[in-house]
PDB file of C-alpha atoms in Angstrom:
ATOM      1  CA  MET T  30     126.861  73.674  91.922  1.00  0.00           C
ATOM      2  CA  GLU T  31     126.470  72.390  95.461  1.00  0.00           C
ATOM      3  CA  CYS T  32     123.562  73.725  97.488  1.00  0.00           C
ATOM      4  CA  PRO T  33     124.810  76.116 100.199  1.00  0.00           C
ATOM      5  CA  GLY T  34     122.175  74.685 102.529  1.00  0.00           C
ATOM      6  CA  CYS T  35     122.793  70.945 102.309  1.00  0.00           C
ATOM      7  CA  GLY T  36     125.639  70.352  99.861  1.00  0.00           C
ATOM      8  CA  GLU T  37     123.566  68.362  97.353  1.00  0.00           C
ATOM      9  CA  THR T  38     123.663  69.112  93.622  1.00  0.00           C
ATOM     10  CA  GLY T  39     120.179  68.099  92.420  1.00  0.00           C
ATOM     11  CA  VAL T  40     117.951  71.063  91.508  1.00  0.00           C
ATOM     12  CA  ARG T  41     114.744  71.883  89.704  1.00  0.00           C
ATOM     13  CA  THR T  42     114.429  75.116  87.748  1.00  0.00           C
ATOM     14  CA  LEU T  43     111.675  77.448  88.946  1.00  0.00           C
ATOM     15  CA  PHE T  44     112.038  80.136  86.275  1.00  0.00           C
ATOM     16  CA  HIS T  45     114.360  82.360  84.263  1.00  0.00           C
ATOM     17  CA  GLY T  46     114.992  85.932  85.354  1.00  0.00           C
ATOM     18  CA  ARG T  47     116.669  89.181  84.354  1.00  0.00           C
ATOM     19  CA  ASP T  48     117.403  92.463  86.127  1.00  0.00           C
ATOM     20  CA  ARG T  49     113.897  93.959  85.875  1.00  0.00           C
ATOM     21  CA  LEU T  50     114.479  96.799  88.317  1.00  0.00           C
ATOM     22  CA  TYR T  51     117.816  98.478  87.544  1.00  0.00           C
ATOM     23  CA  ARG T  52     118.688  96.831  84.194  1.00  0.00           C
ATOM     24  CA  THR T  53     122.383  96.614  85.002  1.00  0.00           C
ATOM     25  CA  THR T  54     122.792  93.598  82.686  1.00  0.00           C
ATOM     26  CA  ASP T  55     120.983  91.771  79.887  1.00  0.00           C
ATOM     27  CA  LYS T  56     122.253  88.421  81.164  1.00  0.00           C
ATOM     28  CA  GLU T  57     119.640  85.786  81.973  1.00  0.00           C
ATOM     29  CA  PHE T  58     119.793  83.785  85.205  1.00  0.00           C
ATOM     30  CA  LEU T  59     117.963  80.790  86.613  1.00  0.00           C
ATOM     31  CA  LEU T  60     116.235  80.574  89.952  1.00  0.00           C
ATOM     32  CA  VAL T  61     116.553  76.970  91.074  1.00  0.00           C
ATOM     33  CA  GLU T  62     115.299  75.010  94.067  1.00  0.00           C
ATOM     34  CA  CYS T  63     117.371  72.315  95.744  1.00  0.00           C
ATOM     35  CA  LYS T  64     115.623  68.939  95.395  1.00  0.00           C
ATOM     36  CA  THR T  65     116.774  67.925  98.884  1.00  0.00           C
ATOM     37  CA  CYS T  66     116.321  70.935 101.204  1.00  0.00           C
ATOM     38  CA  ARG T  67     114.320  73.178  98.789  1.00  0.00           C
ATOM     39  CA  LEU T  68     116.565  76.206  99.291  1.00  0.00           C
ATOM     40  CA  ILE T  69     116.062  78.652  96.394  1.00  0.00           C
ATOM     41  CA  ARG T  70     119.152  80.196  94.831  1.00  0.00           C
ATOM     42  CA  LEU T  71     120.479  82.010  91.786  1.00  0.00           C
ATOM     43  CA  GLU T  72     122.317  80.113  89.048  1.00  0.00           C
ATOM     44  CA  PRO T  73     124.866  80.667  87.715  1.00  0.00           C
ATOM     45  CA  LYS T  74     126.139  82.259  90.897  1.00  0.00           C
ATOM     46  CA  PRO T  75     128.041  85.444  90.020  1.00  0.00           C
ATOM     47  CA  THR T  76     131.559  85.855  91.316  1.00  0.00           C
ATOM     48  CA  PRO T  77     132.082  88.693  93.809  1.00  0.00           C
ATOM     49  CA  GLU T  78     133.670  90.723  91.000  1.00  0.00           C
ATOM     50  CA  GLU T  79     130.638  90.137  88.759  1.00  0.00           C
ATOM     51  CA  SER T  80     128.211  90.936  91.570  1.00  0.00           C
ATOM     52  CA  ALA T  81     129.840  94.326  92.111  1.00  0.00           C
ATOM     53  CA  ARG T  82     128.813  95.324  88.581  1.00  0.00           C
ATOM     54  CA  TYR T  83     125.139  94.695  89.373  1.00  0.00           C
ATOM     55  CA  TYR T  84     124.989  97.363  92.075  1.00  0.00           C
ATOM     56  CA  PRO T  85     124.352 100.889  90.781  1.00  0.00           C
ATOM     57  CA  PRO T  86     126.561 103.637  92.251  1.00  0.00           C
ATOM     58  CA  GLU T  87     123.648 104.991  94.358  1.00  0.00           C
ATOM     59  CA  TYR T  88     122.006 101.733  95.389  1.00  0.00           C
ATOM     60  CA  TRP T  89     120.992 103.399  98.677  1.00  0.00           C
ATOM     61  CA  PHE T  90     118.920 106.536  99.307  1.00  0.00           C
ATOM     62  CA  ASN T  91     120.903 109.775  99.071  1.00  0.00           C
ATOM     63  CA  PRO T  92     118.551 112.780  99.244  1.00  0.00           C
ATOM     64  CA  ASP T  93     119.198 116.008  97.408  1.00  0.00           C
ATOM     65  CA  GLU T  94     118.584 119.402  98.925  1.00  0.00           C
ATOM     66  CA  ASN T  95     115.329 120.000  97.046  1.00  0.00           C
ATOM     67  CA  THR T  96     111.872 119.940  98.598  1.00  0.00           C
ATOM     68  CA  ALA T  97     110.838 116.648  96.964  1.00  0.00           C
ATOM     69  CA  SER T  98     113.850 114.811  98.399  1.00  0.00           C
ATOM     70  CA  LYS T  99     113.236 116.269 101.856  1.00  0.00           C
ATOM     71  CA  LEU T 100     109.655 115.038 101.699  1.00  0.00           C
ATOM     72  CA  GLU T 101     110.941 111.622 100.616  1.00  0.00           C
ATOM     73  CA  GLU T 102     113.287 111.514 103.606  1.00  0.00           C
ATOM     74  CA  THR T 103     110.370 112.390 105.903  1.00  0.00           C
ATOM     75  CA  TYR T 104     108.419 109.514 104.361  1.00  0.00           C
ATOM     76  CA  ARG T 105     111.364 107.165 104.924  1.00  0.00           C
ATOM     77  CA  ARG T 106     111.516 108.159 108.578  1.00  0.00           C
ATOM     78  CA  ILE T 107     107.847 107.254 108.949  1.00  0.00           C
ATOM     79  CA  VAL T 108     108.113 103.847 107.277  1.00  0.00           C
ATOM     80  CA  LEU T 109     111.341 103.019 109.143  1.00  0.00           C
ATOM     81  CA  ARG T 110     109.517 103.069 112.461  1.00  0.00           C
ATOM     82  CA  ASP T 111     108.830  99.315 112.174  1.00  0.00           C
ATOM     83  CA  HIS T 112     112.561  98.671 112.023  1.00  0.00           C
ATOM     84  CA  LEU T 113     113.331 101.244 114.688  1.00  0.00           C
ATOM     85  CA  ASN T 114     110.831  99.819 117.179  1.00  0.00           C
ATOM     86  CA  PHE T 115     111.966  96.244 116.493  1.00  0.00           C
ATOM     87  CA  VAL T 116     115.584  97.193 117.213  1.00  0.00           C
ATOM     88  CA  LEU T 117     114.658  99.196 120.316  1.00  0.00           C
ATOM     89  CA  ARG T 118     112.826  96.199 121.744  1.00  0.00           C
ATOM     90  CA  ALA T 119     115.795  93.948 120.945  1.00  0.00           C
ATOM     91  CA  ILE T 120     118.045  96.353 122.859  1.00  0.00           C
ATOM     92  CA  GLU T 121     115.616  96.272 125.780  1.00  0.00           C
ATOM     93  CA  ASN T 122     115.510  92.471 125.678  1.00  0.00           C
ATOM     94  CA  SER T 123     119.295  92.279 125.725  1.00  0.00           C
ATOM     95  CA  GLY T 124     119.501  94.311 128.919  1.00  0.00           C
ATOM     96  CA  GLU T 125     122.767  95.751 127.609  1.00  0.00           C
ATOM     97  CA  ASN T 126     123.741  99.408 127.340  1.00  0.00           C
ATOM     98  CA  ALA T 127     126.330  99.098 124.604  1.00  0.00           C
ATOM     99  CA  LEU T 128     127.067  99.668 120.942  1.00  0.00           C
ATOM    100  CA  VAL T 129     124.497  99.042 118.176  1.00  0.00           C
ATOM    101  CA  VAL T 130     126.077  98.059 114.837  1.00  0.00           C
ATOM    102  CA  ASP T 131     124.105  98.156 111.585  1.00  0.00           C
ATOM    103  CA  VAL T 132     125.713  95.971 108.913  1.00  0.00           C
ATOM    104  CA  GLY T 133     124.983  97.272 105.424  1.00  0.00           C
ATOM    105  CA  CYS T 134     123.838 100.613 106.801  1.00  0.00           C
ATOM    106  CA  GLY T 135     123.605 102.368 103.423  1.00  0.00           C
ATOM    107  CA  GLY T 136     123.007 106.080 103.904  1.00  0.00           C
ATOM    108  CA  GLY T 137     122.722 105.665 107.689  1.00  0.00           C
ATOM    109  CA  LEU T 138     119.210 107.026 108.331  1.00  0.00           C
ATOM    110  CA  LEU T 139     118.211 104.198 110.706  1.00  0.00           C
ATOM    111  CA  LEU T 140     121.398 104.701 112.706  1.00  0.00           C
ATOM    112  CA  ARG T 141     120.696 108.429 112.903  1.00  0.00           C
ATOM    113  CA  MET T 142     117.210 107.696 114.275  1.00  0.00           C
ATOM    114  CA  LEU T 143     118.722 105.352 116.888  1.00  0.00           C
ATOM    115  CA  ARG T 144     121.373 107.901 117.831  1.00  0.00           C
ATOM    116  CA  GLU T 145     118.651 110.532 118.283  1.00  0.00           C
ATOM    117  CA  ARG T 146     117.345 108.280 121.079  1.00  0.00           C
ATOM    118  CA  GLY T 147     120.662 108.460 122.890  1.00  0.00           C
ATOM    119  CA  LEU T 148     122.175 105.176 121.677  1.00  0.00           C
ATOM    120  CA  ALA T 149     125.784 104.567 120.701  1.00  0.00           C
ATOM    121  CA  VAL T 150     125.740 103.494 117.049  1.00  0.00           C
ATOM    122  CA  LEU T 151     128.163 102.437 114.336  1.00  0.00           C
ATOM    123  CA  GLY T 152     127.612 101.488 110.712  1.00  0.00           C
ATOM    124  CA  LEU T 153     129.424  98.944 108.587  1.00  0.00           C
ATOM    125  CA  GLU T 154     129.410  99.280 104.790  1.00  0.00           C
ATOM    126  CA  THR T 155     131.336  97.742 101.909  1.00  0.00           C
ATOM    127  CA  SER T 156     130.589 100.774  99.728  1.00  0.00           C
ATOM    128  CA  HIS T 157     132.844 103.780 100.300  1.00  0.00           C
ATOM    129  CA  LEU T 158     130.265 106.075  98.669  1.00  0.00           C
ATOM    130  CA  ALA T 159     127.513 104.839 100.991  1.00  0.00           C
ATOM    131  CA  ALA T 160     129.766 105.269 104.022  1.00  0.00           C
ATOM    132  CA  THR T 161     130.555 108.818 102.925  1.00  0.00           C
ATOM    133  CA  THR T 162     126.847 109.559 102.511  1.00  0.00           C
ATOM    134  CA  ALA T 163     126.093 108.189 105.998  1.00  0.00           C
ATOM    135  CA  TRP T 164     128.651 110.556 107.520  1.00  0.00           C
ATOM    136  CA  THR T 165     127.974 113.684 105.470  1.00  0.00           C
ATOM    137  CA  ARG T 166     124.157 113.427 105.483  1.00  0.00           C
ATOM    138  CA  ASN T 167     123.399 111.752 108.811  1.00  0.00           C
ATOM    139  CA  ARG T 168     126.580 112.270 110.840  1.00  0.00           C
ATOM    140  CA  VAL T 169     126.940 108.636 111.839  1.00  0.00           C
ATOM    141  CA  ALA T 170     130.325 106.921 112.004  1.00  0.00           C
ATOM    142  CA  VAL T 171     130.792 104.081 109.525  1.00  0.00           C
ATOM    143  CA  VAL T 172     133.518 101.482 109.158  1.00  0.00           C
ATOM    144  CA  CYS T 173     134.059 100.746 105.472  1.00  0.00           C
ATOM    145  CA  GLY T 174     134.826  97.070 104.979  1.00  0.00           C
ATOM    146  CA  ASP T 175     133.828  93.456 105.480  1.00  0.00           C
ATOM    147  CA  LEU T 176     132.237  92.332 108.764  1.00  0.00           C
ATOM    148  CA  SER T 177     134.504  89.294 109.088  1.00  0.00           C
ATOM    149  CA  GLU T 178     137.528  91.627 109.008  1.00  0.00           C
ATOM    150  CA  SER T 179     136.127  94.640 110.861  1.00  0.00           C
ATOM    151  CA  PRO T 180     138.153  96.326 113.623  1.00  0.00           C
ATOM    152  CA  ILE T 181     135.176  96.325 116.033  1.00  0.00           C
ATOM    153  CA  GLU T 182     136.203  94.767 119.352  1.00  0.00           C
ATOM    154  CA  ARG T 183     134.682  91.357 120.003  1.00  0.00           C
ATOM    155  CA  GLY T 184     132.102  91.051 122.765  1.00  0.00           C
ATOM    156  CA  THR T 185     131.238  94.765 122.874  1.00  0.00           C
ATOM    157  CA  CYS T 186     127.889  95.069 121.063  1.00  0.00           C
ATOM    158  CA  ALA T 187     124.362  94.999 122.471  1.00  0.00           C
ATOM    159  CA  VAL T 188     122.764  94.513 119.039  1.00  0.00           C
ATOM    160  CA  VAL T 189     123.970  93.784 115.508  1.00  0.00           C
ATOM    161  CA  THR T 190     121.448  94.397 112.731  1.00  0.00           C
ATOM    162  CA  MET T 191     121.375  93.120 109.143  1.00  0.00           C
ATOM    163  CA  PHE T 192     118.461  94.502 107.138  1.00  0.00           C
ATOM    164  CA  HIS T 193     118.356  92.945 103.663  1.00  0.00           C
ATOM    165  CA  VAL T 194     121.970  91.811 103.759  1.00  0.00           C
ATOM    166  CA  LEU T 195     122.059  88.000 103.970  1.00  0.00           C
ATOM    167  CA  GLU T 196     120.410  87.417 100.602  1.00  0.00           C
ATOM    168  CA  HIS T 197     123.286  89.320  98.933  1.00  0.00           C
ATOM    169  CA  LEU T 198     126.168  87.451 100.576  1.00  0.00           C
ATOM    170  CA  HIS T 199     128.458  84.879  99.014  1.00  0.00           C
ATOM    171  CA  ASP T 200     129.365  83.574 102.483  1.00  0.00           C
ATOM    172  CA  PRO T 201     126.549  84.312 104.962  1.00  0.00           C
ATOM    173  CA  VAL T 202     127.908  81.812 107.512  1.00  0.00           C
ATOM    174  CA  SER T 203     131.119  83.776 108.094  1.00  0.00           C
ATOM    175  CA  TYR T 204     129.121  87.000 108.448  1.00  0.00           C
ATOM    176  CA  LEU T 205     126.751  85.531 111.011  1.00  0.00           C
ATOM    177  CA  ARG T 206     129.562  83.947 113.011  1.00  0.00           C
ATOM    178  CA  SER T 207     131.420  87.263 112.982  1.00  0.00           C
ATOM    179  CA  ALA T 208     128.267  88.988 114.240  1.00  0.00           C
ATOM    180  CA  ARG T 209     127.996  86.418 117.029  1.00  0.00           C
ATOM    181  CA  ASP T 210     131.569  87.171 118.086  1.00  0.00           C
ATOM    182  CA  LEU T 211     130.787  90.897 118.312  1.00  0.00           C
ATOM    183  CA  LEU T 212     127.838  90.442 120.654  1.00  0.00           C
ATOM    184  CA  LEU T 213     127.888  90.569 124.432  1.00  0.00           C
ATOM    185  CA  ALA T 214     126.704  87.437 126.252  1.00  0.00           C
ATOM    186  CA  ASN T 215     123.049  88.503 126.139  1.00  0.00           C
ATOM    187  CA  GLY T 216     123.338  90.508 122.935  1.00  0.00           C
ATOM    188  CA  ARG T 217     120.848  90.285 120.098  1.00  0.00           C
ATOM    189  CA  LEU T 218     121.043  89.827 116.341  1.00  0.00           C
ATOM    190  CA  VAL T 219     118.303  91.417 114.210  1.00  0.00           C
ATOM    191  CA  VAL T 220     117.957  90.099 110.638  1.00  0.00           C
ATOM    192  CA  GLN T 221     115.477  90.887 107.872  1.00  0.00           C
ATOM    193  CA  VAL T 222     115.231  89.158 104.477  1.00  0.00           C
ATOM    194  CA  PRO T 223     112.576  88.791 101.763  1.00  0.00           C
ATOM    195  CA  ASN T 224     110.316  85.831 102.474  1.00  0.00           C
ATOM    196  CA  ALA T 225     110.333  83.215  99.702  1.00  0.00           C
ATOM    197  CA  SER T 226     107.298  81.522 101.279  1.00  0.00           C
ATOM    198  CA  SER T 227     105.217  84.697 101.009  1.00  0.00           C
ATOM    199  CA  TRP T 228     101.972  85.062  99.114  1.00  0.00           C
ATOM    200  CA  GLN T 229     103.631  87.698  96.959  1.00  0.00           C
ATOM    201  CA  PHE T 230     106.192  85.168  95.713  1.00  0.00           C
ATOM    202  CA  LEU T 231     103.380  82.743  94.868  1.00  0.00           C
ATOM    203  CA  MET T 232     101.477  85.504  93.057  1.00  0.00           C
ATOM    204  CA  PHE T 233     104.273  87.164  91.095  1.00  0.00           C
ATOM    205  CA  GLY T 234     106.868  84.394  90.645  1.00  0.00           C
ATOM    206  CA  GLU T 235     109.844  85.673  88.664  1.00  0.00           C
ATOM    207  CA  HIS T 236     108.270  89.150  88.669  1.00  0.00           C
ATOM    208  CA  TRP T 237     108.315  89.369  92.467  1.00  0.00           C
ATOM    209  CA  ASN T 238     110.510  92.235  93.578  1.00  0.00           C
ATOM    210  CA  GLY T 239     111.901  90.088  96.414  1.00  0.00           C
ATOM    211  CA  VAL T 240     113.941  87.842  94.091  1.00  0.00           C
ATOM    212  CA  ASP T 241     115.800  90.913  92.731  1.00  0.00           C
ATOM    213  CA  VAL T 242     117.819  89.079  90.078  1.00  0.00           C
ATOM    214  CA  PRO T 243     120.850  89.137  89.955  1.00  0.00           C
ATOM    215  CA  ARG T 244     121.615  90.763  93.326  1.00  0.00           C
ATOM    216  CA  HIS T 245     119.895  88.207  95.578  1.00  0.00           C
ATOM    217  CA  LEU T 246     121.988  85.052  95.592  1.00  0.00           C
ATOM    218  CA  VAL T 247     119.724  83.087  97.966  1.00  0.00           C
ATOM    219  CA  ASN T 248     115.983  83.423  98.569  1.00  0.00           C
ATOM    220  CA  TYR T 249     115.145  82.360 102.108  1.00  0.00           C
ATOM    221  CA  ARG T 250     111.975  80.864 103.455  1.00  0.00           C
ATOM    222  CA  GLN T 251     111.456  81.314 107.185  1.00  0.00           C
ATOM    223  CA  ARG T 252     112.676  77.798 107.949  1.00  0.00           C
ATOM    224  CA  ASP T 253     115.775  78.340 105.772  1.00  0.00           C
ATOM    225  CA  LEU T 254     116.655  81.493 107.682  1.00  0.00           C
ATOM    226  CA  GLU T 255     116.100  79.913 111.073  1.00  0.00           C
ATOM    227  CA  ASN T 256     118.118  76.815 110.132  1.00  0.00           C
ATOM    228  CA  LEU T 257     120.991  79.058 109.023  1.00  0.00           C
ATOM    229  CA  LEU T 258     120.878  81.072 112.243  1.00  0.00           C
ATOM    230  CA  GLU T 259     120.820  77.919 114.364  1.00  0.00           C
ATOM    231  CA  TYR T 260     123.793  76.520 112.454  1.00  0.00           C
ATOM    232  CA  CYS T 261     125.691  79.739 113.217  1.00  0.00           C
ATOM    233  CA  GLY T 262     124.984  79.608 116.960  1.00  0.00           C
ATOM    234  CA  PHE T 263     121.758  81.610 117.330  1.00  0.00           C
ATOM    235  CA  GLU T 264     118.287  80.942 118.685  1.00  0.00           C
ATOM    236  CA  VAL T 265     115.354  82.911 117.238  1.00  0.00           C
ATOM    237  CA  VAL T 266     113.220  84.490 119.965  1.00  0.00           C
ATOM    238  CA  ARG T 267     110.917  86.825 117.996  1.00  0.00           C
ATOM    239  CA  ARG T 268     109.535  87.135 114.463  1.00  0.00           C
ATOM    240  CA  LYS T 269     107.719  89.795 112.466  1.00  0.00           C
ATOM    241  CA  HIS T 270     106.312  89.402 108.952  1.00  0.00           C
ATOM    242  CA  PHE T 271     105.361  92.996 108.188  1.00  0.00           C
ATOM    243  CA  SER T 272     107.433  96.044 107.347  1.00  0.00           C
ATOM    244  CA  LEU T 273     105.708  99.273 106.365  1.00  0.00           C
ATOM    245  CA  ARG T 274     108.829 100.243 104.420  1.00  0.00           C
ATOM    246  CA  ASP T 275     109.278  96.997 102.489  1.00  0.00           C
ATOM    247  CA  ASN T 276     106.088  94.946 102.105  1.00  0.00           C
ATOM    248  CA  PRO T 277     103.809  97.461 100.305  1.00  0.00           C
ATOM    249  CA  ALA T 278     106.758  98.809  98.281  1.00  0.00           C
ATOM    250  CA  GLY T 279     107.701  95.300  97.211  1.00  0.00           C
ATOM    251  CA  PHE T 280     104.154  94.734  95.977  1.00  0.00           C
ATOM    252  CA  ALA T 281     104.086  98.045  94.095  1.00  0.00           C
ATOM    253  CA  SER T 282     107.488  97.473  92.460  1.00  0.00           C
ATOM    254  CA  SER T 283     106.451  93.943  91.438  1.00  0.00           C
ATOM    255  CA  VAL T 284     103.345  95.298  89.712  1.00  0.00           C
ATOM    256  CA  ALA T 285     105.028  98.344  88.115  1.00  0.00           C
ATOM    257  CA  PRO T 286     108.857  98.309  88.283  1.00  0.00           C
ATOM    258  CA  GLY T 287     108.915 101.235  85.862  1.00  0.00           C
ATOM    259  CA  LEU T 288     107.291 103.444  88.514  1.00  0.00           C
ATOM    260  CA  ASP T 289     109.750 102.574  91.281  1.00  0.00           C
ATOM    261  CA  PRO T 290     111.351 105.930  92.259  1.00  0.00           C
ATOM    262  CA  MET T 291     114.768 104.455  93.084  1.00  0.00           C
ATOM    263  CA  ALA T 292     114.858 102.451  89.851  1.00  0.00           C
ATOM    264  CA  ARG T 293     114.000 105.547  87.840  1.00  0.00           C
ATOM    265  CA  ARG T 294     116.703 107.518  89.606  1.00  0.00           C
ATOM    266  CA  VAL T 295     119.317 104.802  89.126  1.00  0.00           C
ATOM    267  CA  ARG T 296     118.497 104.365  85.425  1.00  0.00           C
ATOM    268  CA  ASN T 297     118.574 108.147  84.883  1.00  0.00           C
ATOM    269  CA  VAL T 298     115.143 108.127  83.310  1.00  0.00           C
ATOM    270  CA  HIS T 299     114.522 111.505  81.672  1.00  0.00           C
ATOM    271  CA  GLU T 300     111.300 112.997  83.070  1.00  0.00           C
ATOM    272  CA  SER T 301     109.725 116.414  83.030  1.00  0.00           C
ATOM    273  CA  PRO T 302     108.666 117.709  86.465  1.00  0.00           C
ATOM    274  CA  ALA T 303     105.037 116.968  85.616  1.00  0.00           C
ATOM    275  CA  MET T 304     105.834 113.413  84.492  1.00  0.00           C
ATOM    276  CA  LYS T 305     107.941 112.765  87.598  1.00  0.00           C
ATOM    277  CA  LEU T 306     105.121 113.971  89.837  1.00  0.00           C
ATOM    278  CA  THR T 307     102.594 111.834  87.953  1.00  0.00           C
ATOM    279  CA  LYS T 308     104.717 108.692  88.267  1.00  0.00           C
ATOM    280  CA  ASP T 309     105.430 109.369  91.941  1.00  0.00           C
ATOM    281  CA  LEU T 310     101.714 109.794  92.658  1.00  0.00           C
ATOM    282  CA  LEU T 311     100.851 106.601  90.756  1.00  0.00           C
ATOM    283  CA  TYR T 312     103.494 104.675  92.692  1.00  0.00           C
ATOM    284  CA  PHE T 313     102.302 106.098  96.001  1.00  0.00           C
ATOM    285  CA  GLY T 314      98.746 105.114  95.064  1.00  0.00           C
ATOM    286  CA  LEU T 315      99.920 101.552  94.454  1.00  0.00           C
ATOM    287  CA  LEU T 316     101.656 101.597  97.857  1.00  0.00           C
ATOM    288  CA  LEU T 317      98.472 102.669  99.623  1.00  0.00           C
ATOM    289  CA  ALA T 318      96.388 100.108  97.736  1.00  0.00           C
ATOM    290  CA  ALA T 319      98.853  97.355  98.732  1.00  0.00           C
ATOM    291  CA  VAL T 320      98.754  98.080 102.481  1.00  0.00           C
ATOM    292  CA  PRO T 321      95.556  96.101 103.338  1.00  0.00           C
ATOM    293  CA  PHE T 322      96.722  93.042 101.394  1.00  0.00           C
ATOM    294  CA  THR T 323     100.252  93.127 102.824  1.00  0.00           C
ATOM    295  CA  LEU T 324      98.893  93.496 106.360  1.00  0.00           C
ATOM    296  CA  PHE T 325      96.605  90.507 105.804  1.00  0.00           C
ATOM    297  CA  GLU T 326      99.310  88.251 104.353  1.00  0.00           C
ATOM    298  CA  ALA T 327     101.603  89.180 107.247  1.00  0.00           C
ATOM    299  CA  ALA T 328      98.861  88.389 109.793  1.00  0.00           C
ATOM    300  CA  CYS T 329      98.641  84.941 108.179  1.00  0.00           C
ATOM    301  CA  GLY T 330     102.405  84.424 108.577  1.00  0.00           C
ATOM    302  CA  ALA T 331     103.037  84.840 104.843  1.00  0.00           C
ATOM    303  CA  GLY T 332     104.300  88.422 104.653  1.00  0.00           C
ATOM    304  CA  SER T 333     106.837  89.310 101.991  1.00  0.00           C
ATOM    305  CA  THR T 334     109.583  89.935 104.556  1.00  0.00           C
ATOM    306  CA  ILE T 335     110.779  88.137 107.684  1.00  0.00           C
ATOM    307  CA  MET T 336     112.330  90.125 110.526  1.00  0.00           C
ATOM    308  CA  VAL T 337     113.749  88.103 113.413  1.00  0.00           C
ATOM    309  CA  GLU T 338     115.454  88.746 116.722  1.00  0.00           C
ATOM    310  CA  ALA T 339     117.915  86.054 117.767  1.00  0.00           C
ATOM    311  CA  ARG T 340     120.133  85.536 120.791  1.00  0.00           C
ATOM    312  CA  LYS T 341     123.343  83.589 121.168  1.00  0.00           C
ATOM    313  CA  LYS T 342     122.911  79.926 122.043  1.00  0.00           C
ATOM    314  CA  ALA T 343     124.762  78.798 125.136  1.00  0.00           C
TER     315      ALA T 343
END
């Protein structure tokens, strides 16, 4: 197939991969690198209908009413502060007092945290169940549908965010151009993706959580992401390579995917209360142990995620 980055067909195979985390399929895929532009992508590329089968019904976080889930939500609020502060600064940089739209908002916790700071927020989700969760749990309004066909008025948004969205898209160009249309003249786009030029990718290869076969269709290096944004009419003005929510967790889930709490929940792993607590504590221990390394790799510009703020080019 043609490379989505340059249109060439020559590739070299990096490795074979399966769904290690959620085990939605036994099918084997290839991760290939374009010989011309070196963009890394999944082959064979699933159709949109196939891709839908690789997303578990509760792919996002939906807390129960029990004490453990409430503690987990508190933890998520803490680790989301990196994202929250990055978005707040982007809003400040825009100088606009207008709507903030989070594309792929999942259960809506980030939007709730933004709304608690007095901001007008709106979510966009392709999953009806996720949109329902965002409203019932976090009381944030969500439009259920595709960004390129959303009813949001053009030129009305201060910031559009896409956290871990682009790597899942069959047509990222149309999404980014639609986001550009939504923004006010000085509006900002905030994007985060796994970083395929990270030390974690070099260390773990096909076992790196960031490749997430078969859900991630493209694996972006920083230059790939910035080239895509420039092509779609954006100029990157700020970068961040560390996320307290994602970088240590990605390391821990690469080392021990069987301990990942979301994966265990999605796969309906039968656990006694004592076993669940033991696995949760082991996973949390891995998270803590990964923090120094993930901080260091990020300080060297090789963190396992890239978060950028971009503005519209004139």
